[in-house]
Coordinates of C-alpha atoms in Angstrom, one line a residue:
Chain K
M1 CA -53.0 73.9 24.5
E2 CA -51.3 76.9 22.4
V3 CA -49.0 76.8 19.7
I4 CA -47.1 80.1 19.3
V5 CA -44.9 80.5 16.2
A6 CA -42.2 83.1 16.1
K7 CA -42.6 85.8 13.7
H8 CA -39.5 85.5 11.9
A9 CA -39.6 81.7 11.8
G10 CA -39.1 81.0 8.0
V11 CA -36.2 81.4 5.6
C12 CA -34.1 84.5 5.7
F13 CA -33.5 86.9 2.6
G14 CA -30.4 85.1 1.3
V15 CA -32.0 81.4 1.5
K16 CA -35.3 82.6 -0.2
R17 CA -33.4 84.2 -2.8
A18 CA -31.0 81.1 -3.3
I19 CA -34.0 78.9 -3.5
D20 CA -35.8 81.2 -6.2
M21 CA -32.8 81.3 -8.3
A22 CA -32.2 77.4 -8.2
F23 CA -35.9 76.8 -9.3
R24 CA -35.6 79.4 -11.9
A25 CA -32.5 78.0 -13.3
A26 CA -34.3 74.5 -13.2
R27 CA -36.9 76.1 -15.4
K28 CA -34.7 77.8 -17.8
Y29 CA -31.8 75.4 -18.5
R30 CA -33.8 72.1 -17.7
D31 CA -30.8 69.6 -18.1
H32 CA -27.3 69.4 -16.3
V33 CA -28.2 71.8 -13.5
Y34 CA -25.9 71.3 -10.6
T35 CA -25.1 72.5 -7.2
I36 CA -21.7 71.5 -5.3
G37 CA -22.9 70.4 -2.1
P38 CA -26.4 71.2 -0.9
L39 CA -27.8 74.7 -2.0
I40 CA -29.0 75.3 1.6
H41 CA -28.7 73.4 4.7
N42 CA -32.4 71.9 4.3
P43 CA -33.1 68.2 3.2
Q44 CA -36.6 68.7 2.0
V45 CA -35.7 71.9 -0.4
V46 CA -32.9 69.8 -1.8
E47 CA -35.3 66.9 -2.4
Q48 CA -37.7 69.3 -4.2
L49 CA -34.8 70.7 -6.3
K50 CA -33.9 67.2 -7.2
E51 CA -37.2 66.5 -8.4
V52 CA -37.0 69.6 -10.9
G53 CA -33.6 68.4 -12.1
V54 CA -31.1 70.0 -9.8
T55 CA -28.5 67.6 -8.8
V56 CA -26.0 67.5 -5.9
Q57 CA -22.5 66.9 -6.9
G58 CA -19.4 66.3 -4.6
G59 CA -16.9 68.5 -6.5
I60 CA -16.5 70.9 -9.6
D61 CA -14.6 68.0 -11.3
D62 CA -17.8 66.0 -11.2
I63 CA -19.4 68.3 -13.6
A64 CA -18.6 68.0 -17.4
G65 CA -20.8 70.8 -18.8
G66 CA -24.1 72.6 -18.0
T67 CA -25.1 74.9 -15.4
V68 CA -23.6 75.2 -11.8
I69 CA -25.4 77.1 -9.1
F70 CA -23.2 78.4 -6.3
R71 CA -24.6 77.8 -2.9
S72 CA -26.0 80.3 -0.4
H73 CA -22.9 80.0 1.9
G74 CA -20.8 80.6 -1.0
V75 CA -18.1 78.7 -2.6
P76 CA -14.2 78.6 -2.4
F77 CA -12.6 81.2 -4.6
R78 CA -10.7 78.3 -6.6
L79 CA -13.9 76.6 -7.3
A80 CA -15.6 79.6 -8.8
Q81 CA -12.3 80.0 -10.9
R82 CA -12.4 76.4 -11.9
A83 CA -16.1 76.7 -13.0
R84 CA -15.1 79.7 -15.3
E85 CA -12.2 78.0 -16.9
K86 CA -14.6 75.0 -17.5
G87 CA -16.8 77.2 -19.4
L88 CA -19.8 76.2 -17.2
R89 CA -22.9 78.5 -17.0
I90 CA -22.9 80.0 -13.4
V91 CA -25.8 80.8 -11.5
D92 CA -24.4 82.8 -8.4
A93 CA -26.8 82.3 -5.4
T94 CA -24.4 83.3 -2.8
C95 CA -26.2 85.3 -0.1
P96 CA -25.3 89.0 -0.7
F97 CA -24.2 89.3 3.0
V98 CA -21.8 86.4 2.6
K99 CA -20.4 88.0 -0.5
R100 CA -19.9 91.2 1.4
A101 CA -18.1 89.4 4.2
Q102 CA -15.7 87.7 1.3
K103 CA -14.9 91.0 0.0
F104 CA -13.9 92.4 3.4
A105 CA -11.7 89.5 3.9
R106 CA -9.9 89.7 0.8
S107 CA -9.6 93.6 0.7
L108 CA -8.0 93.1 4.3
S109 CA -5.6 90.5 3.3
R110 CA -4.6 92.6 0.3
K111 CA -4.0 95.6 2.5
G112 CA -1.5 93.8 4.6
Y113 CA -3.8 92.7 7.5
L114 CA -3.5 89.3 9.3
V115 CA -7.2 88.0 8.7
I116 CA -9.0 86.7 11.8
L117 CA -12.4 84.9 10.9
V118 CA -14.7 84.5 13.8
G119 CA -16.6 81.4 13.0
D120 CA -16.8 77.5 12.8
E121 CA -13.7 76.2 10.8
S122 CA -15.9 73.3 9.3
H123 CA -18.7 75.4 8.0
P124 CA -18.7 75.9 4.2
E125 CA -19.2 79.7 4.7
V126 CA -16.1 79.9 6.8
K127 CA -14.0 77.7 4.3
G128 CA -15.2 80.0 1.4
L129 CA -14.3 83.1 3.4
K130 CA -11.0 81.7 4.2
S131 CA -10.3 81.0 0.6
Y132 CA -10.6 84.7 -0.3
V133 CA -7.9 85.8 2.0
E134 CA -4.6 86.1 0.2
G135 CA -2.2 86.1 3.0
E136 CA -2.4 84.6 6.4
A137 CA -5.8 83.9 8.0
I138 CA -6.9 82.4 11.4
V139 CA -10.3 80.9 12.4
V140 CA -11.3 81.4 15.9
G141 CA -14.6 80.1 17.2
T142 CA -14.4 81.3 20.8
P143 CA -12.3 84.0 22.8
K144 CA -10.5 81.0 24.6
E145 CA -9.0 80.0 21.2
L146 CA -7.1 83.4 21.0
G147 CA -5.3 82.7 24.2
H148 CA -2.1 81.5 22.7
W149 CA -1.9 83.8 19.8
A150 CA 1.1 85.9 19.6
G151 CA -0.6 89.0 18.3
G152 CA 0.1 91.1 15.3
K153 CA 0.7 94.6 13.9
K154 CA -2.2 94.8 11.8
V155 CA -5.2 92.7 12.3
G156 CA -8.3 92.5 10.5
V157 CA -11.4 90.8 11.9
V158 CA -14.6 89.5 9.8
A159 CA -17.2 87.3 11.3
Q160 CA -19.4 84.2 9.8
T161 CA -22.8 85.9 9.0
T162 CA -24.6 83.6 11.4
Q163 CA -22.2 84.4 14.5
S164 CA -23.4 86.0 17.8
L165 CA -22.5 89.4 18.2
E166 CA -21.5 88.7 21.9
N167 CA -18.9 86.2 20.7
F168 CA -17.6 88.6 18.0
R169 CA -17.2 91.4 20.3
E170 CA -15.3 89.4 23.0
I171 CA -12.9 88.2 20.1
V172 CA -12.3 91.8 18.9
A173 CA -11.9 93.0 22.5
L174 CA -9.1 90.5 23.0
C175 CA -7.3 91.2 19.8
L176 CA -7.1 95.0 20.8
E177 CA -4.6 94.0 23.3
K178 CA -2.4 92.1 21.0
A179 CA -2.5 94.3 18.0
G180 CA -1.5 97.9 17.3
E181 CA -4.3 98.3 14.8
I182 CA -7.7 96.4 14.4
R183 CA -9.9 96.8 11.5
A184 CA -13.1 94.9 12.2
Y185 CA -16.2 94.6 9.7
N186 CA -19.5 93.6 11.6
T187 CA -20.6 91.1 9.0
I188 CA -23.2 89.4 11.3
C189 CA -26.6 89.4 9.4
D190 CA -29.5 91.1 11.3
A191 CA -31.8 88.1 10.5
T192 CA -29.7 86.0 12.5
A193 CA -29.6 88.2 15.6
L194 CA -33.2 88.9 15.3
R195 CA -34.1 85.3 14.9
Q196 CA -32.0 84.5 18.1
K197 CA -33.6 87.2 20.1
E198 CA -37.2 86.1 19.3
A199 CA -36.3 82.4 20.0
L200 CA -34.9 83.6 23.5
D201 CA -38.1 85.6 24.4
L202 CA -40.3 82.7 23.2
A203 CA -38.4 80.1 25.3
H204 CA -39.1 82.2 28.5
K205 CA -42.9 82.2 27.7
V206 CA -43.7 78.6 26.7
D207 CA -43.4 75.1 28.3
C208 CA -42.0 73.2 25.3
M209 CA -40.0 74.6 22.3
I210 CA -39.9 73.0 18.8
V211 CA -36.9 74.2 16.7
I212 CA -37.2 73.5 13.1
G213 CA -34.5 73.0 10.6
G214 CA -32.0 70.6 9.0
H215 CA -30.0 68.6 11.3
N216 CA -26.9 69.9 9.4
S217 CA -27.9 73.5 9.6
A218 CA -25.4 75.4 12.1
N219 CA -27.6 78.2 12.6
T220 CA -30.8 75.9 13.6
K221 CA -28.5 74.0 16.0
R222 CA -27.4 77.4 17.6
L223 CA -31.1 78.2 18.0
A224 CA -31.7 75.1 19.7
E225 CA -28.8 75.7 22.1
I226 CA -29.9 79.0 22.9
C227 CA -33.4 77.8 23.8
R228 CA -32.1 74.8 25.8
R229 CA -30.2 77.0 28.1
I230 CA -33.7 78.5 29.0
L231 CA -35.9 75.5 28.6
G232 CA -34.9 72.0 28.9
D233 CA -38.0 70.8 27.0
T234 CA -36.3 71.9 23.6
Y235 CA -36.4 69.6 20.7
H236 CA -34.5 70.1 17.2
V237 CA -36.7 68.5 14.4
E238 CA -36.3 68.3 10.6
R239 CA -39.4 66.3 9.6
V240 CA -42.8 65.9 10.9
E241 CA -42.4 62.2 11.7
E242 CA -39.7 63.0 14.2
L243 CA -42.6 64.6 16.6
K244 CA -43.1 62.5 19.7
P245 CA -46.4 62.6 21.8
P246 CA -44.6 62.5 25.2
W247 CA -43.0 65.9 24.5
F248 CA -46.5 67.6 24.6
R249 CA -48.0 65.9 27.5
R250 CA -49.2 68.4 30.2
K251 CA -47.8 71.3 28.3
G252 CA -49.9 74.2 28.1
R253 CA -47.9 76.5 25.4
I254 CA -45.6 75.2 22.6
G255 CA -43.2 77.6 21.1
V256 CA -42.2 77.2 17.4
V257 CA -39.1 78.6 15.6
G258 CA -37.3 78.0 12.5
G259 CA -33.8 78.2 11.2
A260 CA -32.6 80.6 8.5
S261 CA -32.9 77.9 5.9
T262 CA -36.2 76.4 6.9
P263 CA -39.2 77.1 4.4
S264 CA -42.5 78.3 5.7
W265 CA -44.0 75.2 4.4
V266 CA -42.0 73.0 6.4
I267 CA -42.8 75.0 9.5
E268 CA -46.7 74.9 8.5
E269 CA -46.4 71.2 8.1
I270 CA -44.8 70.5 11.5
T271 CA -47.0 73.0 13.3
E272 CA -50.0 71.2 12.0
G273 CA -48.3 68.0 12.8
I274 CA -48.0 69.3 16.8
H275 CA -51.6 70.0 16.8
R276 CA -52.4 66.3 15.5
T277 CA -49.9 64.6 17.9
V278 CA -51.4 66.4 20.8
S279 CA -55.0 65.4 20.0
Q280 CA -53.7 61.9 19.3
G281 CA -51.5 61.6 22.2
Chain O
M1 CA 9.5 100.7 59.1
E2 CA 10.4 99.9 55.5
V3 CA 9.8 102.2 52.4
I4 CA 9.4 100.5 49.1
V5 CA 9.7 102.6 45.9
A6 CA 8.2 101.1 42.9
K7 CA 10.8 100.1 40.0
H8 CA 9.1 102.5 37.3
A9 CA 8.5 105.4 39.7
G10 CA 10.1 108.1 37.7
V11 CA 9.4 110.0 34.5
C12 CA 8.4 108.2 31.3
F13 CA 10.3 108.3 28.2
G14 CA 8.2 111.1 26.5
V15 CA 8.4 113.3 29.7
K16 CA 12.3 112.9 30.1
R17 CA 12.6 113.7 26.5
A18 CA 10.7 116.9 26.8
I19 CA 12.4 118.1 29.9
D20 CA 15.8 117.6 28.3
M21 CA 14.5 119.3 25.0
A22 CA 13.5 122.3 27.0
F23 CA 16.5 122.7 29.1
R24 CA 18.7 122.3 25.9
A25 CA 16.6 125.1 24.4
A26 CA 17.0 127.2 27.2
R27 CA 20.9 126.8 27.0
K28 CA 21.1 127.3 23.2
Y29 CA 18.6 130.3 22.7
R30 CA 18.7 131.9 26.1
D31 CA 16.1 134.7 25.9
H32 CA 12.5 134.6 24.7
V33 CA 12.0 130.8 25.3
Y34 CA 8.3 130.1 26.0
T35 CA 5.9 127.2 26.4
I36 CA 2.3 127.5 26.1
G37 CA 0.8 126.2 29.4
P38 CA 3.1 124.0 31.5
L39 CA 5.4 121.8 29.6
I40 CA 4.6 118.9 31.7
H41 CA 2.1 118.4 34.6
N42 CA 4.8 118.8 37.4
P43 CA 5.1 122.2 39.0
Q44 CA 8.6 121.7 40.4
V45 CA 10.1 121.1 36.9
V46 CA 8.1 124.1 35.7
E47 CA 9.7 126.1 38.4
Q48 CA 13.3 124.9 37.5
L49 CA 12.5 125.7 33.7
K50 CA 11.4 129.1 34.8
E51 CA 14.8 129.7 36.6
V52 CA 16.7 128.9 33.5
G53 CA 14.5 131.3 31.3
V54 CA 11.5 129.1 29.9
T55 CA 8.5 131.2 30.6
V56 CA 5.0 129.7 30.4
Q57 CA 2.5 131.8 28.3
G58 CA -1.2 131.4 28.2
G59 CA -1.8 131.5 24.3
I60 CA 0.1 131.8 21.1
D61 CA -0.7 135.5 20.7
D62 CA 1.1 136.3 23.7
I63 CA 4.4 135.5 22.2
A64 CA 5.8 138.1 19.8
G65 CA 9.0 136.3 18.9
G66 CA 11.8 133.9 19.9
T67 CA 11.4 130.3 20.6
V68 CA 8.1 128.2 21.5
I69 CA 8.4 124.7 23.0
F70 CA 5.4 122.1 22.2
R71 CA 4.5 120.5 25.4
S72 CA 4.7 116.8 25.9
H73 CA 0.9 116.4 25.5
G74 CA 1.1 118.1 22.3
V75 CA -0.4 121.4 21.1
P76 CA -3.8 121.9 18.9
F77 CA -3.2 121.8 15.1
R78 CA -4.2 125.4 14.8
L79 CA -1.7 126.5 17.3
A80 CA 1.3 124.8 15.6
Q81 CA 0.0 126.4 12.3
R82 CA -0.1 130.0 14.0
A83 CA 3.5 129.4 15.3
R84 CA 4.8 128.7 12.0
E85 CA 3.0 131.7 10.3
K86 CA 4.5 134.0 13.1
G87 CA 8.0 132.7 12.3
L88 CA 8.6 131.4 15.7
R89 CA 11.5 129.1 16.4
I90 CA 9.6 125.7 17.1
V91 CA 11.1 123.1 19.5
D92 CA 8.5 120.3 19.2
A93 CA 8.7 118.3 22.5
T94 CA 5.4 116.4 21.9
C95 CA 5.7 112.9 23.1
P96 CA 6.3 110.6 20.1
F97 CA 3.3 108.3 21.3
V98 CA 1.0 111.2 21.4
K99 CA 2.2 112.3 18.0
R100 CA 1.4 108.8 16.7
A101 CA -2.1 109.1 18.2
Q102 CA -2.5 112.5 16.4
K103 CA -1.3 111.1 13.1
F104 CA -3.9 108.2 13.5
A105 CA -6.9 110.4 14.6
R106 CA -6.1 112.8 11.3
S107 CA -5.7 109.9 8.7
L108 CA -8.8 108.0 10.0
S109 CA -10.8 111.4 9.6
R110 CA -9.5 111.9 6.1
K111 CA -10.4 108.4 5.0
G112 CA -14.0 109.3 6.1
Y113 CA -14.2 107.7 9.5
L114 CA -16.2 109.2 12.5
V115 CA -13.4 109.4 15.0
I116 CA -14.1 108.4 18.5
L117 CA -11.4 109.4 21.1
V118 CA -11.5 107.5 24.3
G119 CA -10.3 109.9 26.8
D120 CA -10.9 112.9 29.1
E121 CA -12.3 116.1 27.2
S122 CA -10.7 118.4 29.3
H123 CA -7.1 117.1 29.1
P124 CA -4.9 118.9 26.8
E125 CA -3.7 115.6 25.0
V126 CA -7.3 114.9 24.1
K127 CA -7.8 118.9 23.0
G128 CA -4.9 118.3 20.7
L129 CA -6.0 115.0 19.4
K130 CA -9.3 116.4 18.6
S131 CA -7.9 119.1 16.6
Y132 CA -6.2 116.8 14.1
V133 CA -9.5 115.4 13.3
E134 CA -10.8 117.0 10.1
G135 CA -14.4 115.8 10.2
E136 CA -16.6 114.8 13.0
A137 CA -15.1 113.6 16.3
I138 CA -16.6 112.4 19.6
V139 CA -14.8 112.2 23.0
V140 CA -16.0 109.4 25.3
G141 CA -14.8 108.8 28.6
T142 CA -16.6 105.7 29.8
P143 CA -18.8 103.0 28.0
K144 CA -21.8 104.5 29.4
E145 CA -21.4 107.8 27.5
L146 CA -21.9 105.8 24.2
G147 CA -25.5 104.9 25.4
H148 CA -27.2 107.4 23.3
W149 CA -24.9 107.5 20.3
A150 CA -26.6 106.6 17.2
G151 CA -23.9 104.6 15.3
G152 CA -22.2 105.1 12.2
K153 CA -21.0 103.2 9.1
K154 CA -17.3 103.6 9.3
V155 CA -16.1 104.4 12.9
G156 CA -12.4 105.0 13.8
V157 CA -11.1 104.7 17.4
V158 CA -8.1 106.2 18.9
A159 CA -7.2 106.4 22.7
Q160 CA -5.6 108.9 25.0
T161 CA -2.1 107.5 25.8
T162 CA -2.8 107.1 29.5
Q163 CA -6.1 105.3 29.2
S164 CA -6.5 102.1 30.9
L165 CA -6.8 99.2 28.3
E166 CA -9.9 97.8 29.9
N167 CA -11.9 101.0 29.3
F168 CA -10.7 101.2 25.6
R169 CA -11.7 97.5 24.9
E170 CA -15.0 98.1 26.4
I171 CA -15.6 101.0 24.2
V172 CA -14.5 99.5 21.1
A173 CA -16.7 96.4 21.9
L174 CA -19.7 98.6 22.3
C175 CA -18.9 100.6 19.0
L176 CA -19.0 97.2 17.1
E177 CA -22.8 96.9 17.8
K178 CA -23.5 100.2 16.2
A179 CA -20.9 100.3 13.4
G180 CA -20.6 98.5 10.1
E181 CA -16.7 99.0 10.3
I182 CA -14.6 99.7 13.3
R183 CA -11.1 100.8 12.9
A184 CA -9.1 101.1 16.2
Y185 CA -5.6 101.9 16.9
N186 CA -4.3 101.0 20.5
T187 CA -2.6 104.1 21.3
I188 CA -2.1 103.4 24.9
C189 CA 1.4 103.8 26.0
D190 CA 3.0 100.7 27.7
A191 CA 4.7 102.9 30.4
T192 CA 1.2 103.7 31.6
A193 CA -0.2 100.3 31.8
L194 CA 3.1 99.2 33.4
R195 CA 3.1 101.9 35.9
Q196 CA -0.7 101.1 36.9
K197 CA 0.1 97.4 37.4
E198 CA 3.0 98.0 39.4
A199 CA 1.1 100.5 41.8
L200 CA -1.6 97.9 42.2
D201 CA 1.0 95.3 43.2
L202 CA 2.5 97.4 45.6
A203 CA -0.7 98.5 47.2
H204 CA -1.6 95.0 48.0
K205 CA 1.8 94.5 49.8
V206 CA 2.1 97.8 52.1
D207 CA 0.1 99.6 55.0
C208 CA 0.3 103.1 53.3
M209 CA 0.8 104.3 49.9
I210 CA 2.4 107.6 48.8
V211 CA 1.5 108.5 45.3
I212 CA 3.9 111.3 44.0
G213 CA 3.1 113.8 41.3
G214 CA 1.6 117.1 40.3
H215 CA -2.0 117.8 41.4
N216 CA -2.8 118.8 37.9
S217 CA -1.4 115.4 36.6
A218 CA -4.3 113.1 35.3
N219 CA -2.3 109.9 35.2
T220 CA -1.0 110.6 38.8
K221 CA -4.6 111.1 40.0
R222 CA -5.6 107.9 38.1
L223 CA -2.6 106.0 39.8
A224 CA -4.1 107.3 43.4
E225 CA -7.6 106.4 42.5
I226 CA -6.2 102.9 41.6
C227 CA -4.3 102.4 44.8
R228 CA -7.2 103.7 46.9
R229 CA -9.4 101.1 45.6
I230 CA -6.9 98.6 47.3
L231 CA -5.8 100.6 50.2
G232 CA -7.7 103.5 51.8
D233 CA -4.4 104.8 53.4
T234 CA -3.3 106.2 50.0
Y235 CA -2.2 109.9 49.6
H236 CA -1.6 112.0 46.6
V237 CA 1.3 114.5 47.2
E238 CA 3.1 116.9 45.2
R239 CA 5.7 118.4 47.6
V240 CA 7.6 117.1 50.7
E241 CA 6.1 119.6 52.9
E242 CA 2.5 117.9 52.3
L243 CA 3.7 114.7 54.3
K244 CA 1.9 114.4 57.6
P245 CA 3.1 112.3 60.5
P246 CA -0.1 110.6 61.4
W247 CA -0.1 109.0 58.0
F248 CA 2.8 106.8 58.9
R249 CA 1.9 106.0 62.6
R250 CA 1.8 102.1 63.3
K251 CA 2.6 101.4 59.7
G252 CA 5.2 98.7 58.9
R253 CA 5.6 99.2 55.2
I254 CA 4.9 102.3 53.1
G255 CA 4.9 102.1 49.2
V256 CA 6.0 104.9 47.0
V257 CA 5.0 105.4 43.3
G258 CA 5.4 108.4 41.0
G259 CA 3.5 109.6 38.0
A260 CA 4.7 109.7 34.5
S261 CA 5.6 113.4 34.8
T262 CA 7.4 113.1 38.4
P263 CA 11.2 113.4 38.2
S264 CA 13.3 111.0 40.2
W265 CA 14.9 113.6 42.2
V266 CA 11.3 114.6 43.5
I267 CA 10.7 111.0 44.3
E268 CA 14.0 110.9 46.2
E269 CA 13.3 114.0 48.1
I270 CA 9.9 112.8 49.2
T271 CA 11.2 109.3 50.2
E272 CA 13.7 111.0 52.3
G273 CA 11.0 113.2 53.7
I274 CA 9.1 109.9 54.7
H275 CA 12.1 108.8 56.7
R276 CA 12.3 112.1 58.3
T277 CA 8.8 112.5 59.2
V278 CA 8.6 109.0 60.8
S279 CA 11.6 109.5 62.9
Q280 CA 10.3 112.8 64.2
G281 CA 6.7 111.6 64.4

């Protein structure tokens, strides 16, 4: 049996940066270091951070003082404002690509564009993006959702950084029919596109695919979906204990990919776990 | 036998306006009234204008003095400038929709966008549009032509007013992949889209289709192409003398459409000609 790990399986630039910043903040400020919601969508990293003193809080009002770390997906505009008003020390770990998208969403709305956000309405990144729009904003997940939209004169389009390019393109093309002017920023992160392409290529070559990442990670879930279209034997796992011997029976090659928020040590641990499970199974 | 004439068979708003302005100029200024190239792509109208004293010239330097009428497709930026420098009286019959596209092409280039013009490079409207761009401009006729394009940071897209929306949409969607920011203006004229749709609907219902308009008219040629895909028995005619009896043999219903530059009297003349040809044939 052979286990093939995708080349870009580990954390992306923005997530790595956020983790580094959080550990540094924990070392430097020691007590009263908080995030609002998990720093990234990976429970193992969040647990490690807890061990060094970074506590997850539900909202800004749960924090009386100390240091607040803004998560990699970004925080809503008002939350950042409240943190400043409260005099908290701010460590801004927002991914620079997300910050860029926030900036475009804001500047489009200030210039009078109706803003269309291509993404998942319930995702923290999209909630954050929406909060930067000063005027009207619509969140659209699929081209279908634009069906009943009446259109507008000036329309600006920004994508969640982890969207697929195909979906973004289809939505922009549809907008063109109903708008006099379209201004679209391609805010999709290259790392996402690269990871999806690699996972797809690997799924074609193997007999079983293990997609590693938090069960709450949207980009990991999307990776698993993409692989499952090619290969039914695709499993999304967060921890090594979730591996099941029957998955690997009579399988020659096993592919491994990780979401953008999955640290390499988790991928190594699970890859070793696969070898162990196979030899035991 | 039944002859069905499409509802919007005659000249569009911009062409009608240009014809009216030219005849008015001929009445008002009498001598030395010129156009550079034909006013519209319809030889019959150009002949009528010649009779009232509007002469077609090859270039601005052929005109020593008097009145110059800018054609409905617009004129290149430098030509307009030269006309002013020479102190000619200018009657600007540029279609307001074309003027709007020229304005967008210019403002995009001034704001640092690489300008992509979706259209036919050899068409006077596109030549005019291109002349309004201050920086770099690329003319693209089909999505295929974008294949080797390296991409750009800020890309602006403007369409020739008679393009098909489908082609425009595909090209914008392709640009998104290769550009950080896309700013696209939907400059396609509604009259074009409406005319194409009507012609398509009519071609489905009849046994023979007569498409009327200048043989040098791009939009009439496109109408004929669209109809021919549905109905092999499609004929593009400019003058009544071109009608041939065999076209109508054993045909129950005959459809008639006209290009955007075809005056209604030409359509009436040819429709009468069809009835005459059938009864003689």
